[in-house]
C-alpha positions as a Python dict, from the first residue, in 0.01 Angstrom:
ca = {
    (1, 'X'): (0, 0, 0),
    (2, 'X'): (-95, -344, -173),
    (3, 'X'): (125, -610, -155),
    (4, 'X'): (237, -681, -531),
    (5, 'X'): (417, -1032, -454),
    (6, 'X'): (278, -1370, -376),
    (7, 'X'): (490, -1649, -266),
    (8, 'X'): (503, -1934, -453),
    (9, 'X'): (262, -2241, -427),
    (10, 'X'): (523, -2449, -312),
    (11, 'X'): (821, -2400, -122),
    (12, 'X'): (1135, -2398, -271),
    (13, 'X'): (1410, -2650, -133),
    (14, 'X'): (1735, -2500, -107),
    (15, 'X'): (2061, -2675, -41),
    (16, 'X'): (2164, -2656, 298),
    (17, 'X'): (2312, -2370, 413),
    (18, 'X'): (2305, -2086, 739),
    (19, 'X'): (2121, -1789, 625),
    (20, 'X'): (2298, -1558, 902),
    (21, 'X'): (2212, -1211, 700),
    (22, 'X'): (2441, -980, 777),
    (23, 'X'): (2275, -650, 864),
    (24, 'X'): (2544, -435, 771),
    (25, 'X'): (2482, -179, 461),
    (26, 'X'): (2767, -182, 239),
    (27, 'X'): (2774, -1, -119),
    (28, 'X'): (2628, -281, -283),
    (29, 'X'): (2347, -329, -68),
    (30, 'X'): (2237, 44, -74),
    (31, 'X'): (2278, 88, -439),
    (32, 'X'): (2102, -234, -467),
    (33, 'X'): (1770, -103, -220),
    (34, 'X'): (1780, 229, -429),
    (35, 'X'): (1785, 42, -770),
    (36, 'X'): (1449, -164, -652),
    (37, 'X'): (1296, 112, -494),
    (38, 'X'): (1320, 316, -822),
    (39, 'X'): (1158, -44, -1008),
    (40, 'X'): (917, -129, -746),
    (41, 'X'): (707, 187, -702),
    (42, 'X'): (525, 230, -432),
    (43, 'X'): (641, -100, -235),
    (44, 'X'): (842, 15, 67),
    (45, 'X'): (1159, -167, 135),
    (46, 'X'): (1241, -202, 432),
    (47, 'X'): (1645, -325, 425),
    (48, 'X'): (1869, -523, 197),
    (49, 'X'): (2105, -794, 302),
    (50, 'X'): (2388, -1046, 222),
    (51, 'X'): (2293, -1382, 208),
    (52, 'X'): (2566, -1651, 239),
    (53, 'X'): (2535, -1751, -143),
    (54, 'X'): (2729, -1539, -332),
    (55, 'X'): (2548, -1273, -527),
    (56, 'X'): (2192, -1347, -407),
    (57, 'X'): (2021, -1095, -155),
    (58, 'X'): (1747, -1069, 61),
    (59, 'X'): (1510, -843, 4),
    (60, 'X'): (1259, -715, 326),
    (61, 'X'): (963, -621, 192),
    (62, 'X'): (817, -593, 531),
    (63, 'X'): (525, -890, 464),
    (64, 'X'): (758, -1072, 245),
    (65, 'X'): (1081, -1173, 185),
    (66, 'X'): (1206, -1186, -182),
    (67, 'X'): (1559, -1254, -306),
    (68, 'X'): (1773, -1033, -557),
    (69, 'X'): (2063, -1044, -796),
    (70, 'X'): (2324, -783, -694),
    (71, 'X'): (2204, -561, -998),
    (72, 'X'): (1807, -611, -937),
    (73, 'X'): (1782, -753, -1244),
    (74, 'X'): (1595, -1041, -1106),
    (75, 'X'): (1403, -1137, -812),
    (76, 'X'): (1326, -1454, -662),
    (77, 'X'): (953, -1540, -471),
    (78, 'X'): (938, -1830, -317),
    (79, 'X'): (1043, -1975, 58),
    (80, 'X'): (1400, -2043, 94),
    (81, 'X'): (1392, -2412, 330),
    (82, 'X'): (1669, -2608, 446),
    (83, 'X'): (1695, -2929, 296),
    (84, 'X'): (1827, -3087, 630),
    (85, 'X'): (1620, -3014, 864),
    (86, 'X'): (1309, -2906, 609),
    (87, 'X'): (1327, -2552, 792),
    (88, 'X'): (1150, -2270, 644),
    (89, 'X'): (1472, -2008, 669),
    (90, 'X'): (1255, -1718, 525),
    (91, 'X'): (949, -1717, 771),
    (92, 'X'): (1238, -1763, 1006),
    (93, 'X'): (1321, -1453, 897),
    (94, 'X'): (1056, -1252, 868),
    (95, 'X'): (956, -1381, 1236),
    (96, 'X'): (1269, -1241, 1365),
    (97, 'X'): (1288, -901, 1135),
    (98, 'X'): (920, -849, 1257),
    (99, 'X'): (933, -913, 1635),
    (100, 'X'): (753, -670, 1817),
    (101, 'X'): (742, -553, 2211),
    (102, 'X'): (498, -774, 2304),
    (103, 'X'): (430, -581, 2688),
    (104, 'X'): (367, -240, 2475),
    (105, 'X'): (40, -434, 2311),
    (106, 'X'): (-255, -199, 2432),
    (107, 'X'): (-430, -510, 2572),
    (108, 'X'): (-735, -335, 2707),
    (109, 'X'): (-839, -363, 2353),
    (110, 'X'): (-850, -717, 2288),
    (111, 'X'): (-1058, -1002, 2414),
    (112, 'X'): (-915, -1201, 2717),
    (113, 'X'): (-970, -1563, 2751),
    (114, 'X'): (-737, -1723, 3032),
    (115, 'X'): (-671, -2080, 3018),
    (116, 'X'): (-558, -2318, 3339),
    (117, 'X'): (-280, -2074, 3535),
    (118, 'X'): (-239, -1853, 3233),
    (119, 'X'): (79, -1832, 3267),
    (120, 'X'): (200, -1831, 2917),
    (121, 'X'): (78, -1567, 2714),
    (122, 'X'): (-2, -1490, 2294),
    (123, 'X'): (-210, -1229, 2101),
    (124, 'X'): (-378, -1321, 1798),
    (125, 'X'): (-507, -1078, 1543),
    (126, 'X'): (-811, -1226, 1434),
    (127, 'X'): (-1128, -1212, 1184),
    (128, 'X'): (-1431, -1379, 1337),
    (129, 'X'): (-1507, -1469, 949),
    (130, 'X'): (-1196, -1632, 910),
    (131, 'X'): (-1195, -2007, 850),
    (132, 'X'): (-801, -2052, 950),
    (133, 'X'): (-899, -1835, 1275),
    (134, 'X'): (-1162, -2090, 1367),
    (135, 'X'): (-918, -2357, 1272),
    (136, 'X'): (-681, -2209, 1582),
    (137, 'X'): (-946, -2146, 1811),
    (138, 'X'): (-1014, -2532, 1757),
    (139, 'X'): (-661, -2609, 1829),
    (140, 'X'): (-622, -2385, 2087),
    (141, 'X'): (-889, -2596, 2303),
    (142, 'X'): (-656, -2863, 2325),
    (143, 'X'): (-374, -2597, 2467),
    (144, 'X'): (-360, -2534, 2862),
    (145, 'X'): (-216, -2289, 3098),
    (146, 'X'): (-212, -1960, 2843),
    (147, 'X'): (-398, -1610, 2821),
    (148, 'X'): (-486, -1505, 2488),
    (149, 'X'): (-518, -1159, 2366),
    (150, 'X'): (-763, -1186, 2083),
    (151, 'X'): (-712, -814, 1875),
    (152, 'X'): (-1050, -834, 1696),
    (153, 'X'): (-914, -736, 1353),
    (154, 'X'): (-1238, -720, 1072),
    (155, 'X'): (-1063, -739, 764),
    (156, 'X'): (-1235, -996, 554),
    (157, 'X'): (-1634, -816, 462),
    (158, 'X'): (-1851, -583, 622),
    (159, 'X'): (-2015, -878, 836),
    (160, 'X'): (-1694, -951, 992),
    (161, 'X'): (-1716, -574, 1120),
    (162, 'X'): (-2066, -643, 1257),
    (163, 'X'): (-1993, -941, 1417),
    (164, 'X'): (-1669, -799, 1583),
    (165, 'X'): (-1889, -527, 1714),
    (166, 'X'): (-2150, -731, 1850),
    (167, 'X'): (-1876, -978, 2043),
    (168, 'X'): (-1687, -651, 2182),
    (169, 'X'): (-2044, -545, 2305),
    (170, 'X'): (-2116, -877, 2491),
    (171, 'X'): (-2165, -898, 2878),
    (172, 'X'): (-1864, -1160, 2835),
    (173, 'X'): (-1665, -1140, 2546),
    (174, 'X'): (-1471, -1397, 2592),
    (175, 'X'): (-1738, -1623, 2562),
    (176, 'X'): (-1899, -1467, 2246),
    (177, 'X'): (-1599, -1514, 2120),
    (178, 'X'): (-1545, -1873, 2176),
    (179, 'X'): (-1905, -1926, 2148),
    (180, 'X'): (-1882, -1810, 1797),
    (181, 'X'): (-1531, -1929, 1638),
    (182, 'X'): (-1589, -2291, 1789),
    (183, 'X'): (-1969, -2365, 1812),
    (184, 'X'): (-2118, -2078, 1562),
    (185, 'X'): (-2324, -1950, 1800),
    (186, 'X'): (-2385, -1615, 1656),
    (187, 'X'): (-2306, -1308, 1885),
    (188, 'X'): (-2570, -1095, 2088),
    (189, 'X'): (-2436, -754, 2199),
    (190, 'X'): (-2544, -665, 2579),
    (191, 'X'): (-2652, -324, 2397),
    (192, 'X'): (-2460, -63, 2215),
    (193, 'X'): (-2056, 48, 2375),
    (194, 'X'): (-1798, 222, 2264),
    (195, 'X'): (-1651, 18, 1984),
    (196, 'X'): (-1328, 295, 1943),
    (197, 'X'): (-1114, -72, 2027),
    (198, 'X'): (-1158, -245, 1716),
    (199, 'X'): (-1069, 112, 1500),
    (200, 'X'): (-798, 121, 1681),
    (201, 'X'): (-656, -268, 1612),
    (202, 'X'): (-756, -230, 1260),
    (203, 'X'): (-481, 49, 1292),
    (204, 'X'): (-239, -106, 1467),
    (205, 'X'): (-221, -458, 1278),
    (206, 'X'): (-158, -226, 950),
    (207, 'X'): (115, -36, 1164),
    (208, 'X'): (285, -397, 1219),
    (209, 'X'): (212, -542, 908),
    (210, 'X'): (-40, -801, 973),
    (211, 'X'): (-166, -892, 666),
    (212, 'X'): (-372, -1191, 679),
    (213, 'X'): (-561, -1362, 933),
    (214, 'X'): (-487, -1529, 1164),
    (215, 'X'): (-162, -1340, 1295),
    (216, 'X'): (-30, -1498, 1632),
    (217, 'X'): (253, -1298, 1845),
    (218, 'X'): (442, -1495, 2153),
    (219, 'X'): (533, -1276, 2449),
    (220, 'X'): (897, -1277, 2333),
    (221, 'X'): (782, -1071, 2000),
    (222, 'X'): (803, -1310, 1737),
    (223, 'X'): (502, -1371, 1487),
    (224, 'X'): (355, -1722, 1400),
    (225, 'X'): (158, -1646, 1036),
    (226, 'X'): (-169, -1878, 1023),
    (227, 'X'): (-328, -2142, 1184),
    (228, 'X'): (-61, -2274, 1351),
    (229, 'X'): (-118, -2631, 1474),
    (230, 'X'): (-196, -2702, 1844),
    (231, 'X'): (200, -2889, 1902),
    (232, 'X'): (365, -2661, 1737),
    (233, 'X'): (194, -2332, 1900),
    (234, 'X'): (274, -2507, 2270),
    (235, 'X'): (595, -2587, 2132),
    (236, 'X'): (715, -2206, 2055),
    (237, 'X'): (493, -2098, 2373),
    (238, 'X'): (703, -2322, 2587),
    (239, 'X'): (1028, -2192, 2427),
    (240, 'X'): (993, -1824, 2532),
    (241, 'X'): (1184, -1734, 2811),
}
């Protein structure tokens, strides 16, 4: 399924206010899903909701978050931020609407680095192509006591499948890996393996709609989109519980 929106350049600043969605269906909202299911095709909805402004709706598109009229006449792209406190309600949002079970992950198919103690814990879907997936490897050198899950996840060319399959066939993959995203040391398989693992993300990051690289989850489910900086990534590691 392609993704048909793109959010705006810019974010756009919206007057204060709690978003606080009510999940509850109602007549409206269900007539309203139907009506843009009919208009959008073959993009999946996954729910409708209230907003607190009268008459506008948000719109889960699963990857994105629009924002409707009550008759889906129109529909607004764009980030909806809090003017206060500058925060971004609609990644908010789509954080929390796409948490996952972070302990189900099938770990034995992604790289492990451990950091210091290792005690707190991420997986990152990842493209070894991907210049905002070297970015985060960079800031991740700065970040101590963690274990990162790396789900190699070749989405970009054919050479980012290559590559993927010559780091998972490394005597330590881990450091291909690091080798690779922070010095651009190219990868040298130990010989040929069973390379089933990376199939098998490319599958699961469609299953939970990662679509871009890179994709970071924190053990408590919720998604980080991008190369998240090195304060703010220990910041929201430090905040799961």
């Amino acid at each position: 399924m392609k993704k048909i929106f793109r959010m705006a350049a810019g974010a756009l600043a919206v007057a204060a206010f709690a978003m606080g969605c009510s999940a509850q269906a109602d007549q409206t909202t269900d007539k309203l899903k139907a009506t843009l299911q009919t208009r959008l095709g073959d993009v999946a909805i996954k729910s409708v909701a209230k907003t607190p402004i009268a008459g506008v709706y948000e719109v889960n598109l699963g990857t994105q978050i629009v924002y409707s009229d009550a008759n889906g006449d129109y529909l607004l792209l764009g980030d909806m931020v809090e003017s206060k406190t500058r925060k971004n309600l609609t990644q908010a949002r789509l954080s929390e609407t796409n948490r996952i079970d972070f302990a189900s992950l099938p770990f034995a198919n992604a790289v492990k680095v451990v950091k210091g103690n290792g005690s707190r814990k991420i997986a990152v879907f990842s493209d070894p192509n991907c210049p905002y997936c070297k970015q985060l490897e960079t800031s991740l050198k700065s970040i101590d006591n963690v274990t990162v899950y790396t789900f190699l996840y070749p989405v970009l060319s054919p050479d980012s499948t290559l590559k993927s399959k010559s780091i998972w066939c490394s005597a330590d993959r881990g450091k291909a890996w690091e080798s690779w995203m922070q010095n651009h040391q190219a990868p040298t398989a130990a010989g040929t393996c069973d390379t089933a693992a990376i199939d098998k993300n490319l599958a699961l990051g469609r299953s939970m709609n990662v679509d871009g690289t890179p994709t970071v989850f924190l053990a408590d489910g919720r998604r980080l989109p991008g190369a998240v900086p090195a304060d703010q990534l220990d910041k929201e590691m430090s905040s799961v519980h």
